[in-house]
Short mmCIF file of C-alpha atoms (C1' of nucleotides) in Angstrom, two decimals:
data_model
loop_
_atom_site.label_atom_id
_atom_site.label_comp_id
_atom_site.label_asym_id
_atom_site.label_seq_id
_atom_site.Cartn_x
_atom_site.Cartn_y
_atom_site.Cartn_z
CA MET A 1 49.96 -111.35 48.53
CA SER A 2 51.34 -110.23 45.19
CA ARG A 3 48.95 -109.61 42.31
CA LYS A 4 49.70 -109.88 38.64
CA SER A 5 47.42 -107.68 36.60
CA THR A 6 46.68 -104.05 37.33
CA VAL A 7 42.96 -104.82 37.67
CA GLY A 8 43.85 -107.33 40.34
CA LEU A 9 45.70 -104.66 42.21
CA ARG A 10 42.77 -102.31 41.99
CA ASP A 11 40.43 -104.96 43.32
CA ALA A 12 42.80 -105.86 46.11
CA ILE A 13 42.96 -102.30 47.39
CA GLU A 14 39.22 -101.92 46.94
CA GLN A 15 38.69 -105.02 49.05
CA ASP A 16 40.90 -103.63 51.77
CA ILE A 17 38.73 -100.53 51.80
CA VAL A 18 35.41 -102.35 51.59
CA THR A 19 36.24 -104.81 54.31
CA GLY A 20 37.43 -102.05 56.57
CA ARG A 21 41.12 -102.87 56.73
CA PHE A 22 41.58 -99.31 55.57
CA ALA A 23 39.33 -96.97 57.49
CA PRO A 24 37.71 -93.86 55.98
CA GLY A 25 40.18 -91.01 56.14
CA ASP A 26 43.22 -93.25 56.14
CA ARG A 27 46.10 -92.08 54.05
CA LEU A 28 47.04 -94.42 51.21
CA ASP A 29 50.76 -93.97 50.78
CA GLU A 30 52.03 -94.99 47.37
CA VAL A 31 55.34 -96.47 48.45
CA THR A 32 53.78 -98.35 51.33
CA LEU A 33 51.18 -99.89 49.04
CA ALA A 34 53.88 -100.60 46.48
CA ARG A 35 55.91 -102.51 49.06
CA ARG A 36 52.80 -104.24 50.37
CA PHE A 37 51.99 -105.67 46.97
CA ALA A 38 55.55 -106.06 45.78
CA VAL A 39 55.22 -103.80 42.75
CA SER A 40 56.50 -100.37 41.84
CA ARG A 41 54.64 -97.12 42.41
CA THR A 42 53.37 -96.89 38.83
CA PRO A 43 50.69 -99.61 38.95
CA VAL A 44 49.76 -98.46 42.44
CA ARG A 45 49.15 -94.96 41.17
CA GLU A 46 47.01 -96.25 38.33
CA ALA A 47 44.95 -98.32 40.72
CA LEU A 48 44.47 -95.37 43.05
CA ARG A 49 43.31 -93.18 40.18
CA GLN A 50 40.74 -95.77 39.21
CA LEU A 51 39.53 -96.01 42.77
CA GLY A 52 39.33 -92.25 42.81
CA ALA A 53 37.13 -92.23 39.74
CA ALA A 54 34.92 -94.90 41.30
CA GLY A 55 34.57 -92.87 44.48
CA PHE A 56 36.37 -95.16 46.89
CA VAL A 57 39.22 -92.76 47.51
CA THR A 58 39.57 -89.02 47.23
CA ILE A 59 42.72 -87.76 45.61
CA GLN A 60 44.16 -84.43 46.62
CA PRO A 61 46.66 -83.16 44.06
CA ASN A 62 50.24 -83.30 45.28
CA ARG A 63 49.02 -84.54 48.62
CA GLY A 64 48.01 -88.12 48.11
CA ALA A 65 45.05 -90.45 48.21
CA PHE A 66 42.77 -90.96 51.18
CA VAL A 67 40.03 -93.48 51.77
CA ALA A 68 36.83 -91.59 50.99
CA GLU A 69 35.08 -90.29 54.04
CA ILE A 70 31.35 -90.39 53.67
CA GLY A 71 29.68 -88.02 56.09
CA PRO A 72 26.18 -88.57 57.44
CA THR A 73 24.64 -86.24 54.89
CA ARG A 74 26.21 -87.88 51.91
CA LEU A 75 25.47 -91.31 53.30
CA VAL A 76 21.79 -90.49 53.43
CA GLU A 77 22.00 -89.14 49.90
CA MET A 78 23.62 -92.31 48.65
CA LEU A 79 21.02 -94.46 50.36
CA GLU A 80 18.29 -92.41 48.74
CA VAL A 81 19.74 -93.21 45.33
CA MET A 82 20.34 -96.82 46.31
CA ALA A 83 16.69 -97.19 47.26
CA GLU A 84 15.59 -95.80 43.93
CA LEU A 85 17.90 -98.04 41.93
CA GLU A 86 16.84 -101.12 43.84
CA GLY A 87 13.24 -100.12 43.42
CA LEU A 88 13.73 -99.94 39.69
CA CYS A 89 15.41 -103.34 39.73
CA ALA A 90 12.43 -104.82 41.50
CA ARG A 91 9.94 -103.19 39.15
CA LEU A 92 11.75 -104.48 36.08
CA ALA A 93 12.23 -107.89 37.61
CA ALA A 94 8.49 -108.18 38.15
CA ARG A 95 7.87 -107.23 34.55
CA ARG A 96 10.49 -109.30 32.77
CA LEU A 97 11.49 -112.15 35.01
CA ASP A 98 12.79 -115.12 33.07
CA PRO A 99 12.94 -118.64 34.51
CA GLU A 100 16.69 -118.70 35.03
CA ARG A 101 16.78 -115.44 36.99
CA ARG A 102 13.65 -116.47 38.80
CA ASN A 103 15.36 -119.59 40.05
CA ALA A 104 18.47 -117.68 41.09
CA LEU A 105 16.34 -115.25 43.03
CA LEU A 106 14.42 -117.98 44.80
CA GLU A 107 17.59 -119.82 45.60
CA ALA A 108 19.16 -116.71 47.12
CA HIS A 109 16.01 -116.14 49.10
CA ARG A 110 16.04 -119.68 50.43
CA ALA A 111 19.71 -119.30 51.36
CA CYS A 112 18.74 -116.30 53.45
CA GLU A 113 16.10 -118.40 55.10
CA GLY A 114 18.69 -121.01 55.96
CA ALA A 115 21.05 -118.45 57.45
CA LEU A 116 18.17 -116.96 59.41
CA GLY A 117 17.30 -120.35 60.81
CA SER A 118 20.84 -120.92 61.94
CA GLY A 119 20.78 -117.56 63.69
CA ASP A 120 24.18 -116.73 62.23
CA ALA A 121 24.18 -112.99 61.57
CA ASP A 122 27.39 -113.16 59.57
CA ALA A 123 26.00 -115.86 57.33
CA TYR A 124 22.80 -113.89 56.85
CA TYR A 125 24.81 -110.79 55.98
CA TYR A 126 26.57 -112.74 53.27
CA GLU A 127 23.44 -114.35 51.85
CA ASN A 128 21.70 -111.00 52.01
CA GLU A 129 24.28 -109.66 49.60
CA HIS A 130 23.58 -112.49 47.22
CA PHE A 131 19.88 -111.84 47.45
CA HIS A 132 20.22 -108.20 46.50
CA HIS A 133 22.61 -109.05 43.70
CA ALA A 134 20.10 -111.58 42.44
CA ILE A 135 17.48 -108.85 42.26
CA TYR A 136 19.86 -106.60 40.36
CA ALA A 137 20.46 -109.37 37.85
CA ALA A 138 16.77 -110.22 37.71
CA SER A 139 16.07 -106.73 36.38
CA GLY A 140 17.43 -107.90 33.06
CA ASN A 141 19.11 -104.51 32.71
CA THR A 142 22.85 -105.13 32.72
CA PHE A 143 23.80 -101.50 33.11
CA LEU A 144 21.38 -100.99 35.97
CA ALA A 145 22.70 -104.12 37.65
CA GLU A 146 26.26 -102.83 37.36
CA GLN A 147 25.35 -99.46 38.82
CA ALA A 148 23.38 -100.97 41.66
CA ARG A 149 26.16 -103.37 42.43
CA ALA A 150 28.78 -100.64 42.40
CA LEU A 151 26.80 -98.46 44.77
CA HIS A 152 26.04 -101.44 46.97
CA THR A 153 29.76 -102.12 47.23
CA ARG A 154 30.56 -98.51 48.03
CA LEU A 155 28.10 -98.60 50.88
CA LYS A 156 29.42 -101.86 52.21
CA PRO A 157 31.79 -100.40 54.81
CA TYR A 158 28.87 -98.55 56.33
CA ARG A 159 26.51 -101.47 56.38
CA ARG A 160 28.70 -103.86 58.28
CA LEU A 161 26.86 -103.62 61.55
CA GLN A 162 23.41 -103.08 60.22
CA LEU A 163 22.02 -106.52 60.76
CA ARG A 164 23.42 -107.04 64.22
CA VAL A 165 20.57 -105.12 65.76
CA ALA A 166 18.36 -107.47 67.68
CA GLY A 167 15.44 -108.78 65.70
CA ARG A 168 16.55 -107.12 62.53
CA LEU A 169 17.32 -110.38 60.80
CA GLY A 170 13.78 -111.66 61.02
CA THR A 171 12.32 -108.36 59.91
CA SER A 172 14.74 -108.19 57.03
CA PHE A 173 13.81 -111.65 55.84
CA ALA A 174 10.11 -110.89 56.07
CA GLU A 175 10.66 -107.81 53.91
CA HIS A 176 12.60 -109.90 51.43
CA ALA A 177 9.73 -112.38 51.28
CA ALA A 178 7.25 -109.61 50.57
CA VAL A 179 9.44 -108.32 47.75
CA VAL A 180 9.82 -111.77 46.24
CA GLU A 181 6.10 -112.34 46.43
CA ALA A 182 5.37 -109.10 44.61
CA ILE A 183 7.96 -109.85 41.93
CA LEU A 184 6.61 -113.34 41.31
CA ALA A 185 3.11 -111.94 41.12
CA GLY A 186 4.27 -109.49 38.47
CA GLU A 187 3.28 -106.55 40.65
CA GLY A 188 6.04 -104.17 39.63
CA ASP A 189 4.88 -101.10 41.50
CA LEU A 190 4.32 -103.02 44.68
CA ALA A 191 7.68 -104.79 44.44
CA SER A 192 9.42 -101.46 43.84
CA GLN A 193 7.64 -99.83 46.75
CA ARG A 194 8.48 -102.68 49.11
CA LEU A 195 12.12 -102.89 48.18
CA LYS A 196 12.53 -99.14 48.44
CA ALA A 197 11.06 -99.28 51.91
CA HIS A 198 13.38 -102.15 52.79
CA VAL A 199 16.44 -100.13 51.81
CA ARG A 200 15.16 -96.97 53.46
CA ILE A 201 14.65 -98.72 56.76
CA GLN A 202 18.32 -99.56 56.84
CA GLY A 203 19.11 -95.99 55.98
CA GLU A 204 16.96 -94.65 58.76
CA ARG A 205 18.51 -96.94 61.30
CA PHE A 206 21.81 -95.63 60.11
CA SER A 207 21.10 -91.98 60.45
CA ASP A 208 19.42 -92.50 63.78
CA PHE A 209 22.46 -94.33 64.96
CA MET A 210 24.95 -91.81 63.69
CA ALA A 211 22.95 -88.86 64.89
CA ALA A 212 22.91 -90.34 68.35
CA LEU A 213 26.68 -90.23 68.54
CA ARG A 214 28.86 -87.16 68.57
CA ASP A 215 31.55 -87.12 65.94
CA GLY A 216 34.48 -88.00 68.16
CA GLU A 217 32.76 -90.99 69.59
CA ARG A 218 31.66 -92.15 66.21
CA ALA A 219 35.19 -91.95 64.84
CA ARG A 220 36.55 -93.89 67.78
CA TRP A 221 33.79 -96.44 67.50
CA ASP A 222 34.30 -96.78 63.78
CA ARG A 223 37.95 -97.44 64.26
CA ALA A 224 37.50 -99.84 67.13
CA SER A 225 35.08 -102.00 65.18
CA ARG A 226 37.24 -101.98 62.13
CA PRO A 227 39.24 -105.20 62.25
CA SER A 228 36.13 -107.07 63.23
CA VAL A 229 36.35 -110.52 61.82
CA GLY A 230 36.06 -111.50 58.24
CA TYR A 231 32.38 -112.15 57.91
CA ILE A 232 32.41 -109.99 54.84
CA GLN A 233 35.19 -111.89 53.19
CA PRO A 234 33.86 -114.01 50.37
CA PRO A 235 35.68 -117.26 49.73
CA SER A 236 38.97 -115.98 48.39
CA THR A 237 39.23 -116.39 44.64
CA THR A 238 43.00 -116.00 44.67
CA MET B 1 46.81 -77.46 23.74
CA SER B 2 48.95 -78.51 26.69
CA ARG B 3 47.33 -79.11 30.04
CA LYS B 4 48.92 -78.85 33.46
CA SER B 5 47.28 -81.15 35.97
CA THR B 6 46.37 -84.78 35.43
CA VAL B 7 42.71 -84.03 36.10
CA GLY B 8 42.88 -81.49 33.31
CA LEU B 9 44.22 -84.15 31.02
CA ARG B 10 41.43 -86.51 31.96
CA ASP B 11 38.84 -83.87 31.26
CA ALA B 12 40.46 -82.95 27.97
CA ILE B 13 40.29 -86.52 26.69
CA GLU B 14 36.78 -86.90 28.05
CA GLN B 15 35.73 -83.81 26.18
CA ASP B 16 37.20 -85.18 22.99
CA ILE B 17 35.10 -88.30 23.48
CA VAL B 18 31.94 -86.50 24.50
CA THR B 19 32.05 -84.03 21.66
CA GLY B 20 32.65 -86.77 19.17
CA ARG B 21 36.18 -85.94 18.12
CA PHE B 22 36.92 -89.49 19.13
CA ALA B 23 34.25 -91.83 17.83
CA PRO B 24 33.07 -94.94 19.67
CA GLY B 25 35.43 -97.80 18.92
CA ASP B 26 38.36 -95.55 18.16
CA ARG B 27 41.67 -96.72 19.46
CA LEU B 28 43.29 -94.37 21.96
CA ASP B 29 46.98 -94.81 21.43
CA GLU B 30 49.06 -93.80 24.42
CA VAL B 31 52.00 -92.31 22.55
CA THR B 32 49.76 -90.41 20.17
CA LEU B 33 47.82 -88.89 23.04
CA ALA B 34 51.07 -88.17 24.85
CA ARG B 35 52.40 -86.26 21.86
CA ARG B 36 49.06 -84.53 21.36
CA PHE B 37 49.11 -83.11 24.87
CA ALA B 38 52.87 -82.73 25.13
CA VAL B 39 53.28 -85.00 28.13
CA SER B 40 54.75 -88.42 28.70
CA ARG B 41 52.84 -91.67 28.61
CA THR B 42 52.51 -91.90 32.39
CA PRO B 43 49.88 -89.20 32.93
CA VAL B 44 48.09 -90.35 29.79
CA ARG B 45 47.83 -93.85 31.16
CA GLU B 46 46.50 -92.56 34.47
CA ALA B 47 43.89 -90.50 32.67
CA LEU B 48 42.84 -93.47 30.53
CA ARG B 49 42.45 -95.67 33.59
CA GLN B 50 40.21 -93.07 35.19
CA LEU B 51 38.13 -92.84 32.03
CA GLY B 52 37.94 -96.60 32.04
CA ALA B 53 36.58 -96.63 35.58
CA ALA B 54 34.06 -93.95 34.59
CA GLY B 55 32.93 -95.99 31.60
CA PHE B 56 34.05 -93.68 28.81
CA VAL B 57 36.66 -96.09 27.51
CA THR B 58 37.08 -99.83 27.67
CA ILE B 59 40.54 -101.08 28.46
CA GLN B 60 41.69 -104.41 27.09
CA PRO B 61 44.76 -105.70 28.91
CA ASN B 62 47.90 -105.54 26.84
CA ARG B 63 45.87 -104.25 23.93
CA GLY B 64 45.03 -100.68 24.72
CA ALA B 65 42.13 -98.36 25.37
CA PHE B 66 39.17 -97.85 23.06
CA VAL B 67 36.37 -95.34 23.18
CA ALA B 68 33.48 -97.23 24.71
CA GLU B 69 31.02 -98.53 22.18
CA ILE B 70 27.51 -98.45 23.45
CA GLY B 71 25.31 -100.82 21.51
CA PRO B 72 21.58 -100.29 21.08
CA THR B 73 20.74 -102.64 23.93
CA ARG B 74 23.00 -100.99 26.44
CA LEU B 75 21.93 -97.56 25.28
CA VAL B 76 18.33 -98.40 26.06
CA GLU B 77 19.42 -99.74 29.42
CA MET B 78 21.29 -96.56 30.23
CA LEU B 79 18.34 -94.42 29.22
CA GLU B 80 16.10 -96.48 31.46
CA VAL B 81 18.35 -95.67 34.41
CA MET B 82 18.68 -92.06 33.31
CA ALA B 83 14.91 -91.71 33.30
CA GLU B 84 14.67 -93.11 36.80
CA LEU B 85 17.41 -90.86 38.15
CA GLU B 86 15.89 -87.78 36.57
CA GLY B 87 12.50 -88.80 37.87
CA LEU B 88 13.91 -88.98 41.37
CA CYS B 89 15.53 -85.57 40.90
CA ALA B 90 12.19 -84.09 39.94
CA ARG B 91 10.37 -85.73 42.82
CA LEU B 92 12.88 -84.45 45.36
CA ALA B 93 12.94 -81.03 43.75
CA ALA B 94 9.19 -80.76 44.15
CA ARG B 95 9.48 -81.68 47.79
CA ARG B 96 12.47 -79.61 48.87
CA LEU B 97 12.85 -76.77 46.44
CA ASP B 98 14.59 -73.79 48.00
CA PRO B 99 14.34 -70.24 46.57
CA GLU B 100 17.84 -70.18 45.13
CA ARG B 101 17.49 -73.44 43.22
CA ARG B 102 14.00 -72.44 42.22
CA ASN B 103 15.32 -69.30 40.61
CA ALA B 104 18.09 -71.20 38.83
CA LEU B 105 15.55 -73.65 37.47
CA LEU B 106 13.22 -70.92 36.23
CA GLU B 107 16.11 -69.06 34.67
CA ALA B 108 17.26 -72.18 32.83
CA HIS B 109 13.71 -72.77 31.67
CA ARG B 110 13.39 -69.21 30.36
CA ALA B 111 16.72 -69.58 28.58
CA CYS B 112 15.28 -72.60 26.78
CA GLU B 113 12.30 -70.50 25.83
CA GLY B 114 14.60 -67.88 24.38
CA ALA B 115 16.52 -70.43 22.35
CA LEU B 116 13.28 -71.95 21.15
CA GLY B 117 12.06 -68.55 20.00
CA SER B 118 15.22 -67.96 18.02
CA GLY B 119 14.74 -71.35 16.36
CA ASP B 120 18.38 -72.13 16.93
CA ALA B 121 18.57 -75.87 17.55
CA ASP B 122 22.17 -75.67 18.72
CA ALA B 123 21.35 -72.99 21.25
CA TYR B 124 18.38 -74.98 22.48
CA TYR B 125 20.55 -78.08 22.84
CA TYR B 126 22.92 -76.11 25.03
CA GLU B 127 20.23 -74.52 27.18
CA ASN B 128 18.51 -77.86 27.45
CA GLU B 129 21.61 -79.21 29.15
CA HIS B 130 21.52 -76.37 31.64
CA PHE B 131 17.87 -77.04 32.32
CA HIS B 132 18.46 -80.67 33.14
CA HIS B 133 21.46 -79.83 35.27
CA ALA B 134 19.34 -77.30 37.12
CA ILE B 135 16.86 -80.05 37.94
CA TYR B 136 19.65 -82.28 39.19
CA ALA B 137 20.85 -79.52 41.48
CA ALA B 138 17.31 -78.69 42.53
CA SER B 139 16.98 -82.17 43.99
CA GLY B 140 19.12 -81.00 46.87
CA ASN B 141 20.85 -84.38 46.80
CA THR B 142 24.46 -83.74 45.87
CA PHE B 143 25.30 -87.36 45.24
CA LEU B 144 22.26 -87.88 43.07
CA ALA B 145 23.11 -84.74 41.11
CA GLU B 146 26.63 -86.02 40.51
CA GLN B 147 25.39 -89.39 39.33
CA ALA B 148 22.77 -87.91 37.07
CA ARG B 149 25.27 -85.48 35.61
CA ALA B 150 27.82 -88.21 35.01
CA LEU B 151 25.32 -90.40 33.20
CA HIS B 152 24.02 -87.42 31.26
CA THR B 153 27.55 -86.73 30.09
CA ARG B 154 28.16 -90.32 29.11
CA LEU B 155 25.05 -90.26 26.97
CA LYS B 156 25.99 -86.98 25.36
CA PRO B 157 27.64 -88.44 22.25
CA TYR B 158 24.43 -90.30 21.49
CA ARG B 159 22.15 -87.37 22.04
CA ARG B 160 23.79 -84.97 19.70
CA LEU B 161 21.20 -85.19 16.97
CA GLN B 162 18.18 -85.76 19.10
CA LEU B 163 16.70 -82.32 18.92
CA ARG B 164 17.22 -81.81 15.24
CA VAL B 165 14.11 -83.74 14.41
CA ALA B 166 11.46 -81.44 13.08
CA GLY B 167 9.10 -80.16 15.72
CA ARG B 168 10.97 -81.79 18.55
CA LEU B 169 12.13 -78.50 20.03
CA GLY B 170 8.64 -77.24 20.66
CA THR B 171 7.48 -80.55 22.10
CA SER B 172 10.54 -80.72 24.30
CA PHE B 173 9.92 -77.28 25.69
CA ALA B 174 6.28 -78.05 26.38
CA GLU B 175 7.37 -81.11 28.33
CA HIS B 176 9.85 -79.01 30.26
CA ALA B 177 7.10 -76.56 31.12
CA ALA B 178 4.88 -79.33 32.42
CA VAL B 179 7.71 -80.60 34.61
CA VAL B 180 8.44 -77.14 35.98
CA GLU B 181 4.79 -76.61 36.72
CA ALA B 182 4.55 -79.83 38.67
CA ILE B 183 7.71 -79.08 40.61
CA LEU B 184 6.55 -75.59 41.56
CA ALA B 185 3.21 -77.01 42.61
CA GLY B 186 4.99 -79.46 44.88
CA GLU B 187 3.53 -82.40 43.00
CA GLY B 188 6.46 -84.76 43.33
CA ASP B 189 4.92 -87.85 41.79
CA LEU B 190 3.55 -85.92 38.85
CA ALA B 191 6.86 -84.15 38.26
CA SER B 192 8.70 -87.46 38.39
CA GLN B 193 6.28 -89.10 36.03
CA ARG B 194 6.47 -86.26 33.53
CA LEU B 195 10.24 -86.04 33.54
CA LYS B 196 10.58 -89.79 33.19
CA ALA B 197 8.30 -89.64 30.17
CA HIS B 198 10.33 -86.76 28.75
CA VAL B 199 13.52 -88.77 28.95
CA ARG B 200 11.88 -91.93 27.65
CA ILE B 201 10.56 -90.17 24.57
CA GLN B 202 14.12 -89.30 23.62
CA GLY B 203 15.09 -92.89 24.25
CA GLU B 204 12.34 -94.25 22.06
CA ARG B 205 13.22 -91.90 19.24
CA PHE B 206 16.73 -93.18 19.61
CA SER B 207 15.99 -96.83 19.42
CA ASP B 208 13.54 -96.30 16.58
CA PHE B 209 16.21 -94.44 14.75
CA MET B 210 18.94 -96.95 15.35
CA ALA B 211 16.73 -99.90 14.62
CA ALA B 212 15.86 -98.38 11.28
CA LEU B 213 19.49 -98.43 10.21
CA ARG B 214 21.59 -101.48 9.68
CA ASP B 215 24.88 -101.49 11.54
CA GLY B 216 27.18 -100.62 8.68
CA GLU B 217 25.13 -97.64 7.69
CA ARG B 218 24.89 -96.46 11.23
CA ALA B 219 28.64 -96.61 11.72
CA ARG B 220 29.23 -94.67 8.54
CA TRP B 221 26.61 -92.15 9.43
CA ASP B 222 28.03 -91.75 12.92
CA ARG B 223 31.44 -91.09 11.57
CA ALA B 224 30.32 -88.69 8.90
CA SER B 225 28.44 -86.54 11.36
CA ARG B 226 31.23 -86.64 13.86
CA PRO B 227 33.16 -83.40 13.40
CA SER B 228 29.92 -81.47 13.22
CA VAL B 229 30.51 -78.04 14.67
CA GLY B 230 31.08 -77.16 18.24
CA TYR B 231 27.60 -76.50 19.45
CA ILE B 232 28.33 -78.73 22.37
CA GLN B 233 31.44 -76.90 23.40
CA PRO B 234 30.80 -74.83 26.50
CA PRO B 235 32.67 -71.56 26.79
CA SER B 236 36.18 -72.84 27.39
CA THR B 237 37.21 -72.41 30.99
CA THR B 238 40.88 -72.78 30.21
"C1'" DA C 1 56.93 -66.03 74.78
"C1'" DG C 2 54.74 -65.58 70.37
"C1'" DC C 3 55.10 -65.11 65.50
"C1'" DG C 4 57.09 -65.43 60.96
"C1'" DG C 5 60.40 -67.20 57.76
"C1'" DT C 6 63.64 -70.47 56.01
"C1'" DC C 7 65.28 -74.96 55.34
"C1'" DA C 8 65.15 -79.93 55.19
"C1'" DA C 9 62.78 -84.37 54.86
"C1'" DG C 10 59.36 -86.85 52.71
"C1'" DT C 11 55.88 -87.55 49.13
"C1'" DT C 12 53.76 -86.92 44.83
"C1'" DG C 13 54.03 -85.84 39.60
"C1'" DC C 14 56.28 -86.75 35.51
"C1'" DA C 15 59.68 -88.59 32.26
"C1'" DT C 16 62.34 -92.14 30.50
"C1'" DA C 17 64.22 -96.80 30.12
"C1'" DC C 18 63.41 -101.55 29.96
"C1'" DA C 19 60.60 -105.88 29.82
"C1'" DA C 20 56.66 -108.42 28.20
"C1'" DT C 21 53.00 -109.09 25.13
"C1'" DC C 22 50.58 -108.82 20.83
"C1'" DC C 23 50.11 -108.39 15.85
"C1'" DT C 24 51.84 -108.62 11.26
"C1'" DT C 25 54.61 -110.34 7.90
"C1'" DT C 26 57.72 -113.30 6.03
"C1'" DT C 27 59.81 -117.52 5.57
"C1'" DT C 28 59.91 -122.31 5.48
"C1'" DC C 29 58.15 -126.81 5.12
"C1'" DC C 30 54.71 -130.00 3.44
"C1'" DG D 1 50.55 -123.12 -3.60
"C1'" DG D 2 48.92 -123.16 1.09
"C1'" DA D 3 49.53 -123.40 5.90
"C1'" DA D 4 52.12 -123.21 9.97
"C1'" DA D 5 55.81 -121.25 12.47
"C1'" DA D 6 59.06 -117.79 13.52
"C1'" DA D 7 60.92 -113.27 13.45
"C1'" DG D 8 60.31 -108.46 13.41
"C1'" DG D 9 57.96 -104.30 14.65
"C1'" DA D 10 54.91 -101.96 17.46
"C1'" DT D 11 52.41 -101.22 21.72
"C1'" DT D 12 51.44 -101.85 26.45
"C1'" DG D 13 53.09 -102.92 31.41
"C1'" DT D 14 56.45 -101.94 34.91
"C1'" DA D 15 60.44 -99.96 37.20
"C1'" DT D 16 63.29 -96.26 38.42
"C1'" DG D 17 65.22 -91.59 38.53
"C1'" DC D 18 64.54 -86.77 38.95
"C1'" DA D 19 61.93 -82.48 39.66
"C1'" DA D 20 58.24 -80.03 42.12
"C1'" DC D 21 55.43 -79.53 45.83
"C1'" DT D 22 53.87 -79.99 50.65
"C1'" DT D 23 54.80 -80.16 55.40
"C1'" DG D 24 56.92 -79.91 59.64
"C1'" DA D 25 60.64 -78.25 62.40
"C1'" DC D 26 64.07 -75.15 63.68
"C1'" DC D 27 65.81 -70.66 64.11
"C1'" DG D 28 65.67 -65.76 64.35
"C1'" DC D 29 63.08 -61.66 65.14
"C1'" DT D 30 59.69 -58.58 67.28
#
DNA sequence: AGCGGTCAAGTTGCATACAATCCTTTTTCC
DNA sequence: GGAAAAAGGATTGTATGCAACTTGACCGCT
C-alpha cells in the first residue's frame, strides 16, 4: 500500500475520498495517514494541501483536514456549473470533431450499450464515466477537458447511487444517443442543450432525493452506503 | 515582508505571480523563497504544492517549481471557458438578481464610468475587475463565482495590457452597459450572449497580438513590461 | 448543581537534518 | 581534440524534533 512519489500519495488519498472510503466530514489525521502509507507526516501534509486547493478537503488552520462536506445547496451549484461545462464540450465537439475523437466517442457509446444490455448497473456506471470523458476530450479544448474532468471527479462521491434508480439506465442511454446524434450531425446548439438537460436531470433527482430526507437520516444513510462494493474502482494501475 | 499563516504565504507568492513580479517560466527556488519570506522550506513547499494544484505553477518532480507558462493555444482555451462561465453568470444574474447584488453591480458599473471619464486606464482596469467580480457574485451561485474568480485571476498576468489599446476603454464600457441593461431587463440569454462576446473580443485581441509576434520577441517584450507599476495591486489588506 | 478556569494530552505548524536526485564540470580515455 | 564517464555542487524529497495551538477533562468556586 506504500506509494513512492508525492503525486501518487495525493492520488491515493483522493481515491479514498472519491470512492467513499473516507466519508464527507471525516477527519484526516496526519499521523494516521502517515502510518497508513508508511511515510512521514511531511509528504502527507503536502498531499493534503493539494487536495485542499483542489476542493476535496477543507483545511482548518491548526485544526486539521476534513473531507469536504458538500451541502445540498452547493451540490446544486456545482451541478449547474457541470451542466454548463459539459454543454460547452458538446457544442465544441459538434463543431470540431476529428476522426480519432469521433471513434473514441462512438466506442464509449457502444460500451454503454453493451453494459445496458447486460443489465449490470455497476458496469454501466463505469462505462458512463468513459462516455462523458470521451465527450470532454472530443471538445478539442484540453483545458476545458481538464476542468470538466476535475469537477466530474469531485462530484463522484455524490453520484454513486444515481443510476440505481429503476429505469434510469435506459433513459440515460437514450439521452446519450441523442447527444451523440446531435454531435455527429454537427448541431452544436442542440448537442449542448441535450447534454445540459442530461446532466440537469441527474441533478434534479439528487436534490429531490436529498430534500426528501431530513439531515440526520441522510447522514446515516450516507454512511451506511459508504463501503458499498468497488464498482467505482477502475482496474488498479498500481 | 514576513507572513504568518501558510495561507498568507500562498497568497503572497500567488500575488507575485499574478502581478508579474515572477514571469511565466521563472524558476521558483525553495530556499530563495524561504529566505525572501523569512520562513523555512517546509511552508514554502506546501504553498508551492497548493499553487501547483491551482495551476499557477507547474511542478516537475525532483526539478522544482516553475511559474506556469500558458502558451497561445492554452490561453485561447482558457478564454473559451472563461467566456462560458461569465456567460452563465450573466444568465443567472438576469434570472435571480436580488436588490443587494443589483446595487453592487450598478455601483461597480458606475465606478467604471468614473474611471473612463478620468481617462485613467489603470483605474479602469481596476474597476473593470470589480465589475466582473460583481457579475460573478450576482449569479447567486457561490461555487460558480469562485470558479470564475479563480480563472479570472489565473488569466490576470495575460490581461495586463489589454485595455491599453486605443479606444478599447470606451468600447469596453459600452459592452458593459449592454450587459447590465440585459441583466436588469431579466433577459438572461441576451445578457449571456453579450458578456460572452465581451470576453471573446478580449481573447481575439490577445491571439491576434500574440500571433503577430514571434516567440522570442514576445518573451522579451513580456519580460520588459513585467515590473510595470502596481496598478493591479489592490489596497494591501495586510 | 452549575459555571468558570486551569492543566494536560494530543495534534498541527515550522525548522532543521539527512538522503536522493539532478546538473555541471572536469577528468580521463580513445 | 573530442566524447564519455565520473565527481562535485546544488537542489529537491523525506524524516524527525520542537514549539504553538486546540481541546477535553478535572478541579475549585459561586
